[in-house]
Amino acid sequence: MSYFFEIYIRFFFLLTPFFVLSVFMGLTSSWSAIQRRRLALKVSLWVMLVCLVLFFFGNALFSVLGITLDAFRVGAGGLLFISAVRMVQGIGDEPRPDASDDGIAVVPLAIPVTVGPGTTGALLVMGAEHHRFPDTILGCCALIAAIATVGAILVSSSALERVLGAIGVRIISKLSALFLAALASQLILEGVRNVLFPQASHDHPTWSQRSGPAEAAPTVAGLLLRAETCRALSDRQLAEGIETCHTCAQCGG
């Protein structure tokens, strides 16, 4: 469960929900709450479709293009870091004139506001890092949960605008950019480390390679049993040593 929550948090911040919310509110400033909810559902469906395609076909794309995963980590991390810097600076979130919900649901809200170049690269990397089927399913469920959470935020945009205000949403958006920058830095560092020190990748696995079942924590009963076993072995070794010494004394050895 903790591993699922870890992936969920990564995907959630990767989708930059509060940045998307600020752009969403700017584009729909004159829309009614019903129109906003309908648009939010369409955006969520398009984002889910695009993200799942990127997540599942990352390995195939790397094989066709002949690109190594570590090289793509560095490239995707660089783009993601640039996106985080642009979020902090407030670049690219200027509202455009109102358009139909069908027109802006795909472009610009789904692509590139929610799933931009940096997010695309990160999704490809994260999908390609999962080599076992259970890990892939768990990652897919975490991705869907993160997209559903972003969709719920967009559906509640009218209520959040009343509570937080436009300035509050922008502040949260810039704070979430810090987490995005940290994720980008981790992708870059992992890629560079694995290229320069291949052995280090086995000693320090990536976040998706740590998905094996955690070793069960020792219970009190287990610790007591280990202590009793060790003490019994020590007593037995001591007794054998004493018998050996008596034998040596009798034979004069």
PDB file of N, CA and C in Angstrom, residues 114-184:
ATOM      1  N   THR A 114      -1.677  19.816 -19.301  1.00  0.00           N
ATOM      2  CA  THR A 114      -1.588  18.706 -18.345  1.00  0.00           C
ATOM      3  C   THR A 114      -0.497  17.716 -18.726  1.00  0.00           C
ATOM      4  N   VAL A 115      -0.464  17.310 -19.973  1.00  0.00           N
ATOM      5  CA  VAL A 115       0.539  16.352 -20.456  1.00  0.00           C
ATOM      6  C   VAL A 115       1.443  17.083 -21.442  1.00  0.00           C
ATOM      7  N   GLY A 116       2.446  17.761 -20.897  1.00  0.00           N
ATOM      8  CA  GLY A 116       3.393  18.479 -21.733  1.00  0.00           C
ATOM      9  C   GLY A 116       4.578  17.619 -22.107  1.00  0.00           C
ATOM     10  N   PRO A 117       5.601  18.212 -22.731  1.00  0.00           N
ATOM     11  CA  PRO A 117       6.780  17.433 -23.137  1.00  0.00           C
ATOM     12  C   PRO A 117       7.482  16.756 -21.962  1.00  0.00           C
ATOM     13  N   GLY A 118       7.659  17.490 -20.863  1.00  0.00           N
ATOM     14  CA  GLY A 118       8.321  16.895 -19.712  1.00  0.00           C
ATOM     15  C   GLY A 118       7.521  15.770 -19.090  1.00  0.00           C
ATOM     16  N   THR A 119       6.209  15.966 -18.973  1.00  0.00           N
ATOM     17  CA  THR A 119       5.344  14.914 -18.438  1.00  0.00           C
ATOM     18  C   THR A 119       5.338  13.697 -19.346  1.00  0.00           C
ATOM     19  N   THR A 120       5.327  13.932 -20.650  1.00  0.00           N
ATOM     20  CA  THR A 120       5.359  12.829 -21.615  1.00  0.00           C
ATOM     21  C   THR A 120       6.607  11.976 -21.429  1.00  0.00           C
ATOM     22  N   GLY A 121       7.755  12.626 -21.358  1.00  0.00           N
ATOM     23  CA  GLY A 121       9.000  11.886 -21.171  1.00  0.00           C
ATOM     24  C   GLY A 121       9.040  11.134 -19.859  1.00  0.00           C
ATOM     25  N   ALA A 122       8.570  11.772 -18.785  1.00  0.00           N
ATOM     26  CA  ALA A 122       8.575  11.108 -17.483  1.00  0.00           C
ATOM     27  C   ALA A 122       7.650   9.894 -17.467  1.00  0.00           C
ATOM     28  N   LEU A 123       6.491   9.997 -18.109  1.00  0.00           N
ATOM     29  CA  LEU A 123       5.571   8.859 -18.175  1.00  0.00           C
ATOM     30  C   LEU A 123       6.174   7.700 -18.962  1.00  0.00           C
ATOM     31  N   LEU A 124       6.864   8.011 -20.055  1.00  0.00           N
ATOM     32  CA  LEU A 124       7.521   6.965 -20.833  1.00  0.00           C
ATOM     33  C   LEU A 124       8.577   6.246 -19.995  1.00  0.00           C
ATOM     34  N   VAL A 125       9.355   7.030 -19.243  1.00  0.00           N
ATOM     35  CA  VAL A 125      10.398   6.437 -18.406  1.00  0.00           C
ATOM     36  C   VAL A 125       9.789   5.581 -17.307  1.00  0.00           C
ATOM     37  N   MET A 126       8.783   6.103 -16.629  1.00  0.00           N
ATOM     38  CA  MET A 126       8.170   5.364 -15.525  1.00  0.00           C
ATOM     39  C   MET A 126       7.495   4.086 -16.008  1.00  0.00           C
ATOM     40  N   GLY A 127       6.882   4.146 -17.182  1.00  0.00           N
ATOM     41  CA  GLY A 127       6.271   2.947 -17.730  1.00  0.00           C
ATOM     42  C   GLY A 127       7.300   1.912 -18.133  1.00  0.00           C
ATOM     43  N   ALA A 128       8.418   2.364 -18.703  1.00  0.00           N
ATOM     44  CA  ALA A 128       9.455   1.435 -19.149  1.00  0.00           C
ATOM     45  C   ALA A 128      10.202   0.810 -17.984  1.00  0.00           C
ATOM     46  N   GLU A 129      10.199   1.455 -16.821  1.00  0.00           N
ATOM     47  CA  GLU A 129      10.914   0.918 -15.666  1.00  0.00           C
ATOM     48  C   GLU A 129      10.208  -0.279 -15.044  1.00  0.00           C
ATOM     49  N   HIS A 130       8.933  -0.465 -15.351  1.00  0.00           N
ATOM     50  CA  HIS A 130       8.186  -1.594 -14.788  1.00  0.00           C
ATOM     51  C   HIS A 130       8.366  -2.816 -15.692  1.00  0.00           C
ATOM     52  N   HIS A 131       9.053  -3.831 -15.186  1.00  0.00           N
ATOM     53  CA  HIS A 131       9.329  -5.029 -15.974  1.00  0.00           C
ATOM     54  C   HIS A 131       8.426  -6.198 -15.598  1.00  0.00           C
ATOM     55  N   ARG A 132       7.816  -6.149 -14.434  1.00  0.00           N
ATOM     56  CA  ARG A 132       6.947  -7.239 -13.994  1.00  0.00           C
ATOM     57  C   ARG A 132       5.488  -6.831 -14.140  1.00  0.00           C
ATOM     58  N   PHE A 133       4.656  -7.802 -14.499  1.00  0.00           N
ATOM     59  CA  PHE A 133       3.242  -7.512 -14.743  1.00  0.00           C
ATOM     60  C   PHE A 133       2.534  -6.944 -13.509  1.00  0.00           C
ATOM     61  N   PRO A 134       2.744  -7.496 -12.296  1.00  0.00           N
ATOM     62  CA  PRO A 134       2.085  -6.900 -11.121  1.00  0.00           C
ATOM     63  C   PRO A 134       2.483  -5.449 -10.893  1.00  0.00           C
ATOM     64  N   ASP A 135       3.771  -5.124 -11.144  1.00  0.00           N
ATOM     65  CA  ASP A 135       4.213  -3.742 -10.980  1.00  0.00           C
ATOM     66  C   ASP A 135       3.539  -2.829 -11.995  1.00  0.00           C
ATOM     67  N   THR A 136       3.392  -3.331 -13.227  1.00  0.00           N
ATOM     68  CA  THR A 136       2.740  -2.533 -14.265  1.00  0.00           C
ATOM     69  C   THR A 136       1.288  -2.249 -13.909  1.00  0.00           C
ATOM     70  N   ILE A 137       0.587  -3.259 -13.415  1.00  0.00           N
ATOM     71  CA  ILE A 137      -0.816  -3.074 -13.032  1.00  0.00           C
ATOM     72  C   ILE A 137      -0.927  -2.098 -11.867  1.00  0.00           C
ATOM     73  N   LEU A 138      -0.028  -2.231 -10.889  1.00  0.00           N
ATOM     74  CA  LEU A 138      -0.050  -1.320  -9.746  1.00  0.00           C
ATOM     75  C   LEU A 138       0.234   0.112 -10.183  1.00  0.00           C
ATOM     76  N   GLY A 139       1.216   0.280 -11.081  1.00  0.00           N
ATOM     77  CA  GLY A 139       1.507   1.610 -11.594  1.00  0.00           C
ATOM     78  C   GLY A 139       0.354   2.187 -12.387  1.00  0.00           C
ATOM     79  N   CYS A 140      -0.318   1.340 -13.169  1.00  0.00           N
ATOM     80  CA  CYS A 140      -1.475   1.783 -13.945  1.00  0.00           C
ATOM     81  C   CYS A 140      -2.601   2.249 -13.025  1.00  0.00           C
ATOM     82  N   CYS A 141      -2.857   1.496 -11.964  1.00  0.00           N
ATOM     83  CA  CYS A 141      -3.910   1.882 -11.015  1.00  0.00           C
ATOM     84  C   CYS A 141      -3.563   3.198 -10.318  1.00  0.00           C
ATOM     85  N   ALA A 142      -2.288   3.370  -9.964  1.00  0.00           N
ATOM     86  CA  ALA A 142      -1.870   4.621  -9.330  1.00  0.00           C
ATOM     87  C   ALA A 142      -2.023   5.794 -10.290  1.00  0.00           C
ATOM     88  N   LEU A 143      -1.702   5.573 -11.565  1.00  0.00           N
ATOM     89  CA  LEU A 143      -1.849   6.624 -12.567  1.00  0.00           C
ATOM     90  C   LEU A 143      -3.314   7.012 -12.745  1.00  0.00           C
ATOM     91  N   ILE A 144      -4.185   6.017 -12.831  1.00  0.00           N
ATOM     92  CA  ILE A 144      -5.619   6.299 -12.982  1.00  0.00           C
ATOM     93  C   ILE A 144      -6.148   7.047 -11.760  1.00  0.00           C
ATOM     94  N   ALA A 145      -5.693   6.646 -10.565  1.00  0.00           N
ATOM     95  CA  ALA A 145      -6.129   7.335  -9.345  1.00  0.00           C
ATOM     96  C   ALA A 145      -5.665   8.786  -9.334  1.00  0.00           C
ATOM     97  N   ALA A 146      -4.426   9.030  -9.793  1.00  0.00           N
ATOM     98  CA  ALA A 146      -3.916  10.401  -9.839  1.00  0.00           C
ATOM     99  C   ALA A 146      -4.705  11.246 -10.837  1.00  0.00           C
ATOM    100  N   ILE A 147      -5.012  10.677 -12.011  1.00  0.00           N
ATOM    101  CA  ILE A 147      -5.791  11.408 -13.014  1.00  0.00           C
ATOM    102  C   ILE A 147      -7.197  11.688 -12.494  1.00  0.00           C
ATOM    103  N   ALA A 148      -7.786  10.710 -11.798  1.00  0.00           N
ATOM    104  CA  ALA A 148      -9.121  10.914 -11.228  1.00  0.00           C
ATOM    105  C   ALA A 148      -9.106  12.031 -10.188  1.00  0.00           C
ATOM    106  N   THR A 149      -8.031  12.122  -9.412  1.00  0.00           N
ATOM    107  CA  THR A 149      -7.920  13.197  -8.427  1.00  0.00           C
ATOM    108  C   THR A 149      -7.810  14.553  -9.105  1.00  0.00           C
ATOM    109  N   VAL A 150      -7.008  14.621 -10.162  1.00  0.00           N
ATOM    110  CA  VAL A 150      -6.903  15.871 -10.922  1.00  0.00           C
ATOM    111  C   VAL A 150      -8.257  16.241 -11.519  1.00  0.00           C
ATOM    112  N   GLY A 151      -8.972  15.235 -12.054  1.00  0.00           N
ATOM    113  CA  GLY A 151     -10.304  15.494 -12.595  1.00  0.00           C
ATOM    114  C   GLY A 151     -11.259  16.012 -11.538  1.00  0.00           C
ATOM    115  N   ALA A 152     -11.184  15.448 -10.322  1.00  0.00           N
ATOM    116  CA  ALA A 152     -12.044  15.918  -9.233  1.00  0.00           C
ATOM    117  C   ALA A 152     -11.726  17.364  -8.864  1.00  0.00           C
ATOM    118  N   ILE A 153     -10.446  17.728  -8.915  1.00  0.00           N
ATOM    119  CA  ILE A 153     -10.063  19.112  -8.640  1.00  0.00           C
ATOM    120  C   ILE A 153     -10.648  20.047  -9.691  1.00  0.00           C
ATOM    121  N   LEU A 154     -10.591  19.646 -10.961  1.00  0.00           N
ATOM    122  CA  LEU A 154     -11.147  20.484 -12.023  1.00  0.00           C
ATOM    123  C   LEU A 154     -12.668  20.573 -11.917  1.00  0.00           C
ATOM    124  N   VAL A 155     -13.313  19.462 -11.576  1.00  0.00           N
ATOM    125  CA  VAL A 155     -14.771  19.481 -11.414  1.00  0.00           C
ATOM    126  C   VAL A 155     -15.170  20.438 -10.292  1.00  0.00           C
ATOM    127  N   SER A 156     -14.346  20.519  -9.261  1.00  0.00           N
ATOM    128  CA  SER A 156     -14.631  21.398  -8.118  1.00  0.00           C
ATOM    129  C   SER A 156     -14.008  22.777  -8.288  1.00  0.00           C
ATOM    130  N   SER A 157     -13.669  23.158  -9.509  1.00  0.00           N
ATOM    131  CA  SER A 157     -12.958  24.418  -9.741  1.00  0.00           C
ATOM    132  C   SER A 157     -13.746  25.631  -9.259  1.00  0.00           C
ATOM    133  N   SER A 158     -15.063  25.630  -9.465  1.00  0.00           N
ATOM    134  CA  SER A 158     -15.873  26.780  -9.038  1.00  0.00           C
ATOM    135  C   SER A 158     -15.834  26.938  -7.523  1.00  0.00           C
ATOM    136  N   ALA A 159     -15.954  25.816  -6.798  1.00  0.00           N
ATOM    137  CA  ALA A 159     -15.901  25.878  -5.334  1.00  0.00           C
ATOM    138  C   ALA A 159     -14.509  26.268  -4.850  1.00  0.00           C
ATOM    139  N   LEU A 160     -13.462  25.715  -5.475  1.00  0.00           N
ATOM    140  CA  LEU A 160     -12.095  26.050  -5.078  1.00  0.00           C
ATOM    141  C   LEU A 160     -11.778  27.506  -5.366  1.00  0.00           C
ATOM    142  N   GLU A 161     -12.336  28.043  -6.439  1.00  0.00           N
ATOM    143  CA  GLU A 161     -12.106  29.450  -6.765  1.00  0.00           C
ATOM    144  C   GLU A 161     -12.708  30.353  -5.701  1.00  0.00           C
ATOM    145  N   ARG A 162     -13.860  29.959  -5.161  1.00  0.00           N
ATOM    146  CA  ARG A 162     -14.475  30.763  -4.104  1.00  0.00           C
ATOM    147  C   ARG A 162     -13.687  30.662  -2.802  1.00  0.00           C
ATOM    148  N   VAL A 163     -13.145  29.477  -2.520  1.00  0.00           N
ATOM    149  CA  VAL A 163     -12.433  29.274  -1.255  1.00  0.00           C
ATOM    150  C   VAL A 163     -11.021  29.850  -1.306  1.00  0.00           C
ATOM    151  N   LEU A 164     -10.269  29.489  -2.340  1.00  0.00           N
ATOM    152  CA  LEU A 164      -8.862  29.885  -2.432  1.00  0.00           C
ATOM    153  C   LEU A 164      -8.663  31.207  -3.153  1.00  0.00           C
ATOM    154  N   GLY A 165      -9.496  31.451  -4.149  1.00  0.00           N
ATOM    155  CA  GLY A 165      -9.279  32.617  -4.987  1.00  0.00           C
ATOM    156  C   GLY A 165      -8.227  32.341  -6.045  1.00  0.00           C
ATOM    157  N   ALA A 166      -8.173  33.175  -7.057  1.00  0.00           N
ATOM    158  CA  ALA A 166      -7.208  32.978  -8.142  1.00  0.00           C
ATOM    159  C   ALA A 166      -5.775  33.071  -7.633  1.00  0.00           C
ATOM    160  N   ILE A 167      -5.522  33.989  -6.695  1.00  0.00           N
ATOM    161  CA  ILE A 167      -4.160  34.152  -6.170  1.00  0.00           C
ATOM    162  C   ILE A 167      -3.746  32.922  -5.362  1.00  0.00           C
ATOM    163  N   GLY A 168      -4.660  32.380  -4.574  1.00  0.00           N
ATOM    164  CA  GLY A 168      -4.348  31.189  -3.792  1.00  0.00           C
ATOM    165  C   GLY A 168      -3.999  30.002  -4.669  1.00  0.00           C
ATOM    166  N   VAL A 169      -4.737  29.836  -5.762  1.00  0.00           N
ATOM    167  CA  VAL A 169      -4.447  28.737  -6.687  1.00  0.00           C
ATOM    168  C   VAL A 169      -3.076  28.919  -7.320  1.00  0.00           C
ATOM    169  N   ARG A 170      -2.725  30.147  -7.677  1.00  0.00           N
ATOM    170  CA  ARG A 170      -1.410  30.398  -8.286  1.00  0.00           C
ATOM    171  C   ARG A 170      -0.283  30.115  -7.295  1.00  0.00           C
ATOM    172  N   ILE A 171      -0.492  30.467  -6.037  1.00  0.00           N
ATOM    173  CA  ILE A 171       0.539  30.201  -5.027  1.00  0.00           C
ATOM    174  C   ILE A 171       0.758  28.696  -4.867  1.00  0.00           C
ATOM    175  N   ILE A 172      -0.332  27.934  -4.771  1.00  0.00           N
ATOM    176  CA  ILE A 172      -0.213  26.479  -4.642  1.00  0.00           C
ATOM    177  C   ILE A 172       0.436  25.886  -5.888  1.00  0.00           C
ATOM    178  N   SER A 173       0.120  26.463  -7.048  1.00  0.00           N
ATOM    179  CA  SER A 173       0.725  25.989  -8.296  1.00  0.00           C
ATOM    180  C   SER A 173       2.240  26.155  -8.276  1.00  0.00           C
ATOM    181  N   LYS A 174       2.701  27.291  -7.770  1.00  0.00           N
ATOM    182  CA  LYS A 174       4.146  27.527  -7.729  1.00  0.00           C
ATOM    183  C   LYS A 174       4.823  26.628  -6.699  1.00  0.00           C
ATOM    184  N   LEU A 175       4.125  26.331  -5.598  1.00  0.00           N
ATOM    185  CA  LEU A 175       4.697  25.416  -4.610  1.00  0.00           C
ATOM    186  C   LEU A 175       4.801  23.998  -5.168  1.00  0.00           C
ATOM    187  N   SER A 176       3.787  23.580  -5.912  1.00  0.00           N
ATOM    188  CA  SER A 176       3.841  22.237  -6.505  1.00  0.00           C
ATOM    189  C   SER A 176       4.943  22.137  -7.551  1.00  0.00           C
ATOM    190  N   ALA A 177       5.345  23.285  -8.122  1.00  0.00           N
ATOM    191  CA  ALA A 177       6.446  23.278  -9.086  1.00  0.00           C
ATOM    192  C   ALA A 177       7.752  22.852  -8.432  1.00  0.00           C
ATOM    193  N   LEU A 178       7.900  23.114  -7.137  1.00  0.00           N
ATOM    194  CA  LEU A 178       9.110  22.690  -6.430  1.00  0.00           C
ATOM    195  C   LEU A 178       9.203  21.166  -6.379  1.00  0.00           C
ATOM    196  N   PHE A 179       8.077  20.501  -6.124  1.00  0.00           N
ATOM    197  CA  PHE A 179       8.067  19.035  -6.127  1.00  0.00           C
ATOM    198  C   PHE A 179       8.355  18.502  -7.531  1.00  0.00           C
ATOM    199  N   LEU A 180       7.835  19.187  -8.536  1.00  0.00           N
ATOM    200  CA  LEU A 180       8.094  18.771  -9.914  1.00  0.00           C
ATOM    201  C   LEU A 180       9.573  18.909 -10.248  1.00  0.00           C
ATOM    202  N   ALA A 181      10.204  19.986  -9.785  1.00  0.00           N
ATOM    203  CA  ALA A 181      11.636  20.177 -10.020  1.00  0.00           C
ATOM    204  C   ALA A 181      12.455  19.093  -9.321  1.00  0.00           C
ATOM    205  N   ALA A 182      12.030  18.697  -8.123  1.00  0.00           N
ATOM    206  CA  ALA A 182      12.736  17.626  -7.409  1.00  0.00           C
ATOM    207  C   ALA A 182      12.622  16.301  -8.155  1.00  0.00           C
ATOM    208  N   LEU A 183      11.437  16.005  -8.692  1.00  0.00           N
ATOM    209  CA  LEU A 183      11.262  14.778  -9.472  1.00  0.00           C
ATOM    210  C   LEU A 183      12.123  14.810 -10.729  1.00  0.00           C
ATOM    211  N   ALA A 184      12.209  15.978 -11.379  1.00  0.00           N
ATOM    212  CA  ALA A 184      13.047  16.115 -12.570  1.00  0.00           C
ATOM    213  C   ALA A 184      14.518  15.897 -12.228  1.00  0.00           C
TER     214      ALA A 184
END
